[in-house]
Amino acid sequence: MTRLPEPLSLSCADGSGSVLSYGAHVVSWAPEDHEPVLWVSSRSYYETGRAVRGGVPICFPWFGPGRTGDMDPAHGFARITEWQLAEQGEDTEGHAYAEFTLTPADVAEHLRETFPHEFEARFRVTVGARLRMALTVTNTGTGTFDFEEALHSYLHVGDSRRVSVTGLDGVSYYDKLAKEQRRQSGELTITGETDAVFAHRGEVRVSDPELGRTLVITKEGSDSTVVWNPWADKSVAMADFADDEWQQMLCVEAGNVMGSPVRLAAGESHILVQSIEVQELTAQDPAAHDA
Ligand code: TA6
């Protein structure tokens, strides 16, 4: 295993961030004059062959163990493969961006065999007052293939026990812990290990009374919203996760996973976008929860 090089810095007047070419993995972002919005574990590995624990891992071409339940590595090979930096610079709105590509030629042969299709994945990250991430997958072959994908965003929160997640009221979800379908009622609060895949295309708001802010997560081209917090026991079981760090993070992921894979015929493309903005906490946001 080799230690990863320093990430590429992206900075402009309204915000700054950084991204590794390894996994095209965004590892930091904050609007100007704000606390970091993305979280990375103090115990994260920074070496080839392992995923960085935090930021925004790109899950592709499958999610978790895949729909067969036996795929390896977890969440696919994209986040543990070196992507090619295609371009970087400032866009017409003065925001800093970088764009990476991944094709089968970049993937280790033993991993390439797990997904025997011709594709190009292109990931563009744009930082400013808003973080915008766009993952475009193109079928460059002659057949049709299905894939799963997710932008597995680790958000930095002041205390996960006090946040309130809105935008999911009435939405059906699969509870991966209880292994059953359920329906969300009202705001979602974190009161234990939480691992839920919502059939959901809209906006999610994470109100954080500890940090006095609301994170607004919007998306395009996504039928699945995943919410994950490992809570105490699972954090202790993960070597790359300090025991109490579950209190400072919450994953809200935009994707197309499990029952909602993407199908591409030859020559077709699909784009998945997740954007994150920071707003001050308002009186309309749910009240704080006692920790
Ligand atoms: O997105 C939630 C999840 O699928 C959880 O089940 C948990 O496994 C998490 O991803 C982290 O996965 P990782 O492979 O990065 O440890």
Short mmCIF file of C-alpha atoms and ligand atoms in Angstrom, two decimals:
data_model
loop_
_atom_site.label_atom_id
_atom_site.label_comp_id
_atom_site.label_asym_id
_atom_site.label_seq_id
_atom_site.Cartn_x
_atom_site.Cartn_y
_atom_site.Cartn_z
CA MET A 1 0.00 0.00 0.00
CA THR A 2 1.23 3.48 -0.86
CA ARG A 3 0.47 6.68 0.98
CA LEU A 4 -1.78 8.97 -1.04
CA PRO A 5 -0.42 12.26 -2.39
CA GLU A 6 -1.83 15.54 -1.11
CA PRO A 7 -5.24 16.43 -2.53
CA LEU A 8 -5.75 19.06 -5.24
CA SER A 9 -6.85 22.35 -3.67
CA LEU A 10 -9.83 24.19 -5.16
CA SER A 11 -10.33 27.74 -3.96
CA CYS A 12 -12.26 30.84 -4.96
CA ALA A 13 -13.68 33.91 -3.22
CA ASP A 14 -16.80 32.09 -1.99
CA GLY A 15 -15.35 28.87 -0.75
CA SER A 16 -12.64 26.25 -0.91
CA GLY A 17 -12.22 22.52 -0.97
CA SER A 18 -9.88 19.72 -1.94
CA VAL A 19 -10.12 16.52 -3.94
CA LEU A 20 -7.91 13.47 -4.38
CA SER A 21 -7.39 12.02 -7.85
CA TYR A 22 -7.54 8.69 -5.98
CA GLY A 23 -11.25 7.89 -6.13
CA ALA A 24 -11.90 11.44 -7.41
CA HIS A 25 -12.62 11.77 -3.70
CA VAL A 26 -13.68 15.17 -2.38
CA VAL A 27 -12.11 15.38 1.08
CA SER A 28 -12.97 18.91 2.15
CA TRP A 29 -15.29 21.81 1.44
CA ALA A 30 -16.40 24.91 3.27
CA PRO A 31 -18.00 28.14 2.08
CA GLU A 32 -15.96 31.24 2.98
CA ASP A 33 -16.18 32.04 6.72
CA HIS A 34 -17.92 28.75 7.57
CA GLU A 35 -17.00 25.64 9.56
CA PRO A 36 -16.08 22.68 7.34
CA VAL A 37 -19.19 21.04 5.89
CA LEU A 38 -17.61 17.68 5.06
CA TRP A 39 -16.27 15.37 7.76
CA VAL A 40 -13.23 13.06 7.61
CA SER A 41 -12.32 10.68 10.41
CA SER A 42 -9.18 11.45 12.41
CA ARG A 43 -8.42 7.73 12.01
CA SER A 44 -8.92 7.58 8.23
CA TYR A 45 -6.45 5.65 6.13
CA TYR A 46 -4.75 7.62 3.37
CA GLU A 47 -3.31 4.74 1.38
CA THR A 48 -3.97 2.94 -1.85
CA GLY A 49 -6.26 -0.05 -1.62
CA ARG A 50 -8.41 1.52 1.08
CA ALA A 51 -11.17 4.15 0.94
CA VAL A 52 -10.74 7.44 2.80
CA ARG A 53 -13.22 7.49 5.70
CA GLY A 54 -15.15 10.67 5.07
CA GLY A 55 -15.59 13.41 2.49
CA VAL A 56 -17.54 12.11 -0.50
CA PRO A 57 -16.57 8.59 -1.58
CA ILE A 58 -17.92 7.73 -5.04
CA CYS A 59 -19.76 4.41 -4.91
CA PHE A 60 -19.66 2.84 -8.40
CA PRO A 61 -20.47 0.51 -10.18
CA TRP A 62 -22.30 -1.02 -7.20
CA PHE A 63 -23.43 0.06 -3.73
CA GLY A 64 -22.51 -1.83 -0.55
CA PRO A 65 -22.26 -5.54 -1.48
CA GLY A 66 -24.21 -4.89 -4.70
CA ARG A 67 -27.64 -6.19 -5.60
CA THR A 68 -26.37 -9.78 -5.54
CA GLY A 69 -25.15 -9.16 -1.98
CA ASP A 70 -21.70 -10.65 -2.66
CA MET A 71 -19.81 -7.98 -4.58
CA ASP A 72 -16.31 -6.98 -3.44
CA PRO A 73 -14.94 -4.41 -2.69
CA ALA A 74 -17.84 -2.81 -0.85
CA HIS A 75 -19.27 0.15 -2.76
CA GLY A 76 -17.41 -0.81 -5.95
CA PHE A 77 -13.92 -0.11 -7.25
CA ALA A 78 -14.25 3.60 -8.17
CA ARG A 79 -13.31 4.95 -4.73
CA ILE A 80 -10.11 2.85 -4.55
CA THR A 81 -8.91 3.54 -8.09
CA GLU A 82 -6.82 6.44 -9.42
CA TRP A 83 -8.93 8.64 -11.72
CA GLN A 84 -7.43 10.81 -14.48
CA LEU A 85 -7.52 14.59 -13.96
CA ALA A 86 -9.11 15.84 -17.20
CA GLU A 87 -9.28 19.56 -16.44
CA GLN A 88 -9.36 22.09 -13.63
CA GLY A 89 -9.86 25.84 -13.40
CA GLU A 90 -12.43 28.55 -12.77
CA ASP A 91 -15.85 28.45 -14.41
CA THR A 92 -17.76 31.39 -15.87
CA GLU A 93 -19.23 32.17 -12.42
CA GLY A 94 -15.80 32.36 -10.79
CA HIS A 95 -16.10 28.99 -9.02
CA ALA A 96 -13.17 26.58 -8.85
CA TYR A 97 -13.70 23.16 -10.43
CA ALA A 98 -11.90 19.97 -11.31
CA GLU A 99 -13.00 17.14 -13.59
CA PHE A 100 -11.82 13.55 -13.49
CA THR A 101 -12.44 10.52 -15.70
CA LEU A 102 -12.41 6.78 -15.09
CA THR A 103 -12.51 4.05 -17.75
CA PRO A 104 -11.85 0.28 -17.51
CA ALA A 105 -8.26 0.96 -18.58
CA ASP A 106 -7.73 2.72 -15.21
CA VAL A 107 -9.10 -0.21 -13.18
CA ALA A 108 -6.95 -3.08 -11.90
CA GLU A 109 -7.61 -6.17 -14.01
CA HIS A 110 -8.99 -8.31 -11.17
CA LEU A 111 -11.48 -5.57 -10.41
CA ARG A 112 -12.27 -4.83 -14.06
CA GLU A 113 -13.45 -8.44 -14.42
CA THR A 114 -16.16 -7.80 -11.82
CA PHE A 115 -17.82 -5.30 -14.17
CA PRO A 116 -17.07 -6.45 -17.74
CA HIS A 117 -18.53 -3.44 -19.56
CA GLU A 118 -17.07 -0.53 -21.54
CA PHE A 119 -17.85 2.75 -19.77
CA GLU A 120 -16.57 6.23 -19.10
CA ALA A 121 -17.28 7.84 -15.71
CA ARG A 122 -16.71 11.58 -15.51
CA PHE A 123 -16.82 13.42 -12.17
CA ARG A 124 -16.92 17.22 -11.93
CA VAL A 125 -16.65 18.96 -8.57
CA THR A 126 -17.32 22.70 -8.31
CA VAL A 127 -16.71 24.65 -5.12
CA GLY A 128 -17.90 28.10 -4.06
CA ALA A 129 -20.65 29.04 -1.62
CA ARG A 130 -22.17 25.77 -2.82
CA LEU A 131 -20.58 22.37 -3.39
CA ARG A 132 -21.77 20.78 -6.63
CA MET A 133 -20.76 17.26 -7.63
CA ALA A 134 -21.82 15.67 -10.92
CA LEU A 135 -21.15 12.05 -11.87
CA THR A 136 -21.80 11.24 -15.53
CA VAL A 137 -21.60 7.61 -16.64
CA THR A 138 -21.57 6.77 -20.36
CA ASN A 139 -21.97 3.33 -21.90
CA THR A 140 -19.15 3.34 -24.47
CA GLY A 141 -19.72 -0.30 -25.41
CA THR A 142 -22.21 -2.11 -27.64
CA GLY A 143 -24.35 -3.86 -25.05
CA THR A 144 -26.64 -2.70 -22.23
CA PHE A 145 -25.59 -2.68 -18.59
CA ASP A 146 -27.03 -1.78 -15.17
CA PHE A 147 -25.07 -0.13 -12.39
CA GLU A 148 -25.55 1.38 -8.95
CA GLU A 149 -23.99 4.65 -7.83
CA ALA A 150 -23.92 7.00 -4.86
CA LEU A 151 -22.17 10.16 -3.73
CA HIS A 152 -21.61 8.96 -0.17
CA SER A 153 -21.38 12.39 1.50
CA TYR A 154 -20.17 12.54 5.11
CA LEU A 155 -21.56 15.77 6.59
CA HIS A 156 -19.95 17.49 9.58
CA VAL A 157 -22.55 18.13 12.29
CA GLY A 158 -22.18 19.56 15.80
CA ASP A 159 -23.97 16.63 17.50
CA SER A 160 -25.74 13.94 15.46
CA ARG A 161 -28.11 13.33 18.39
CA ARG A 162 -29.47 16.87 18.06
CA VAL A 163 -29.89 17.24 14.31
CA SER A 164 -33.21 17.11 12.55
CA VAL A 165 -33.50 15.81 8.99
CA THR A 166 -36.51 17.08 7.04
CA GLY A 167 -37.76 16.46 3.51
CA LEU A 168 -38.39 12.76 3.98
CA ASP A 169 -41.84 12.90 5.63
CA GLY A 170 -44.12 10.19 4.20
CA VAL A 171 -41.30 8.68 2.11
CA SER A 172 -40.95 4.89 1.88
CA TYR A 173 -37.56 3.52 2.89
CA TYR A 174 -35.73 0.23 3.37
CA ASP A 175 -34.35 -0.08 6.90
CA LYS A 176 -31.10 -2.01 6.35
CA LEU A 177 -30.83 -2.85 10.05
CA ALA A 178 -34.38 -4.15 10.54
CA LYS A 179 -34.30 -5.50 6.96
CA GLU A 180 -37.79 -4.23 6.25
CA GLN A 181 -39.68 -1.56 4.30
CA ARG A 182 -40.97 1.33 6.40
CA ARG A 183 -42.39 4.83 5.86
CA GLN A 184 -40.94 7.97 7.43
CA SER A 185 -43.25 9.99 9.59
CA GLY A 186 -42.25 13.60 10.16
CA GLU A 187 -38.67 14.70 10.69
CA LEU A 188 -35.92 12.10 11.01
CA THR A 189 -33.80 12.24 14.15
CA ILE A 190 -30.78 10.09 14.97
CA THR A 191 -31.42 8.04 18.11
CA GLY A 192 -29.30 4.99 17.32
CA GLU A 193 -27.49 3.28 14.43
CA THR A 194 -29.31 4.47 11.32
CA ASP A 195 -28.96 2.92 7.86
CA ALA A 196 -31.89 3.74 5.59
CA VAL A 197 -32.40 3.87 1.82
CA PHE A 198 -35.25 6.24 0.91
CA ALA A 199 -37.10 6.13 -2.42
CA HIS A 200 -36.68 9.86 -2.80
CA ARG A 201 -35.76 12.42 -5.44
CA GLY A 202 -36.06 15.72 -3.61
CA GLU A 203 -34.32 18.03 -1.19
CA VAL A 204 -33.16 17.11 2.31
CA ARG A 205 -32.42 19.67 5.05
CA VAL A 206 -30.19 18.85 8.02
CA SER A 207 -30.85 21.34 10.82
CA ASP A 208 -27.93 21.51 13.21
CA PRO A 209 -28.62 23.56 16.37
CA GLU A 210 -25.13 22.87 17.71
CA LEU A 211 -23.46 24.63 14.78
CA GLY A 212 -26.43 26.96 14.24
CA ARG A 213 -26.86 26.05 10.59
CA THR A 214 -28.93 24.05 8.17
CA LEU A 215 -27.31 22.04 5.40
CA VAL A 216 -29.50 21.95 2.29
CA ILE A 217 -28.85 18.93 0.09
CA THR A 218 -30.40 18.93 -3.39
CA LYS A 219 -29.89 16.49 -6.25
CA GLU A 220 -30.70 15.58 -9.86
CA GLY A 221 -30.92 12.19 -11.51
CA SER A 222 -31.24 10.32 -8.22
CA ASP A 223 -34.01 7.98 -7.05
CA SER A 224 -32.34 7.02 -3.75
CA THR A 225 -31.40 9.04 -0.68
CA VAL A 226 -29.33 7.13 1.90
CA VAL A 227 -29.04 8.28 5.53
CA TRP A 228 -26.38 6.64 7.69
CA ASN A 229 -24.98 7.06 11.16
CA PRO A 230 -23.04 4.15 12.69
CA TRP A 231 -23.70 5.21 16.32
CA ALA A 232 -21.43 4.02 19.12
CA ASP A 233 -20.99 0.25 18.77
CA LYS A 234 -20.31 0.25 15.01
CA SER A 235 -17.88 3.17 15.40
CA VAL A 236 -15.88 1.16 17.95
CA ALA A 237 -15.81 -1.75 15.49
CA MET A 238 -14.33 0.36 12.67
CA ALA A 239 -10.53 0.82 12.86
CA ASP A 240 -10.72 3.94 10.67
CA PHE A 241 -13.36 5.63 12.85
CA ALA A 242 -12.66 7.04 16.33
CA ASP A 243 -15.05 5.73 18.98
CA ASP A 244 -16.99 8.98 19.52
CA GLU A 245 -16.82 10.41 16.01
CA TRP A 246 -20.37 9.24 15.23
CA GLN A 247 -21.50 12.33 17.12
CA GLN A 248 -19.83 14.66 14.59
CA MET A 249 -21.04 13.15 11.33
CA LEU A 250 -24.10 12.16 9.35
CA CYS A 251 -24.13 10.66 5.87
CA VAL A 252 -26.77 11.94 3.44
CA GLU A 253 -26.10 10.30 0.10
CA ALA A 254 -27.55 10.88 -3.37
CA GLY A 255 -27.62 7.77 -5.51
CA ASN A 256 -29.38 5.12 -7.51
CA VAL A 257 -29.08 1.96 -5.45
CA MET A 258 -30.71 -1.40 -4.61
CA GLY A 259 -34.09 -1.46 -6.39
CA SER A 260 -33.22 1.66 -8.42
CA PRO A 261 -30.17 0.85 -10.55
CA VAL A 262 -29.43 2.81 -13.72
CA ARG A 263 -29.69 0.97 -17.04
CA LEU A 264 -27.67 2.29 -20.01
CA ALA A 265 -27.99 1.08 -23.58
CA ALA A 266 -25.02 1.50 -25.93
CA GLY A 267 -24.07 5.16 -26.25
CA GLU A 268 -26.40 6.37 -23.47
CA SER A 269 -25.28 8.56 -20.56
CA HIS A 270 -26.71 9.27 -17.10
CA ILE A 271 -25.86 12.18 -14.79
CA LEU A 272 -26.19 12.18 -11.02
CA VAL A 273 -25.81 15.54 -9.26
CA GLN A 274 -25.64 16.37 -5.56
CA SER A 275 -25.35 19.95 -4.32
CA ILE A 276 -24.84 21.12 -0.74
CA GLU A 277 -25.42 24.63 0.59
CA VAL A 278 -25.24 26.16 4.07
CA GLN A 279 -28.06 28.30 5.48
CA GLU A 280 -28.34 29.95 8.86
CA LEU A 281 -30.74 28.15 11.19
CA THR A 282 -34.18 29.81 10.95
CA ALA A 283 -37.25 29.84 13.18
CA GLN A 284 -38.91 27.52 10.60
CA ASP A 285 -36.30 24.84 11.23
CA PRO A 286 -37.20 22.12 13.76
CA ALA A 287 -36.20 22.83 17.35
CA ALA A 288 -33.01 21.40 18.76
CA HIS A 289 -33.14 17.95 20.33
CA ASP A 290 -31.67 17.26 23.74
CA ALA A 291 -28.46 15.32 23.41
O1 TA6 B 1 -24.26 4.16 2.98
C1 TA6 B 1 -24.38 3.45 4.19
C2 TA6 B 1 -23.50 2.21 4.12
O2 TA6 B 1 -23.90 1.38 3.06
C3 TA6 B 1 -23.57 1.51 5.48
O3 TA6 B 1 -24.26 0.29 5.37
C4 TA6 B 1 -22.10 1.35 5.87
O4 TA6 B 1 -21.60 0.13 5.40
C5 TA6 B 1 -21.48 2.57 5.17
O5 TA6 B 1 -22.13 2.58 3.90
C6 TA6 B 1 -19.98 2.60 5.11
O6 TA6 B 1 -19.51 1.68 4.19
P1 TA6 B 1 -17.90 1.51 4.06
O7 TA6 B 1 -17.70 0.44 3.06
O8 TA6 B 1 -17.36 2.85 3.59
O9 TA6 B 1 -17.41 1.19 5.45
#
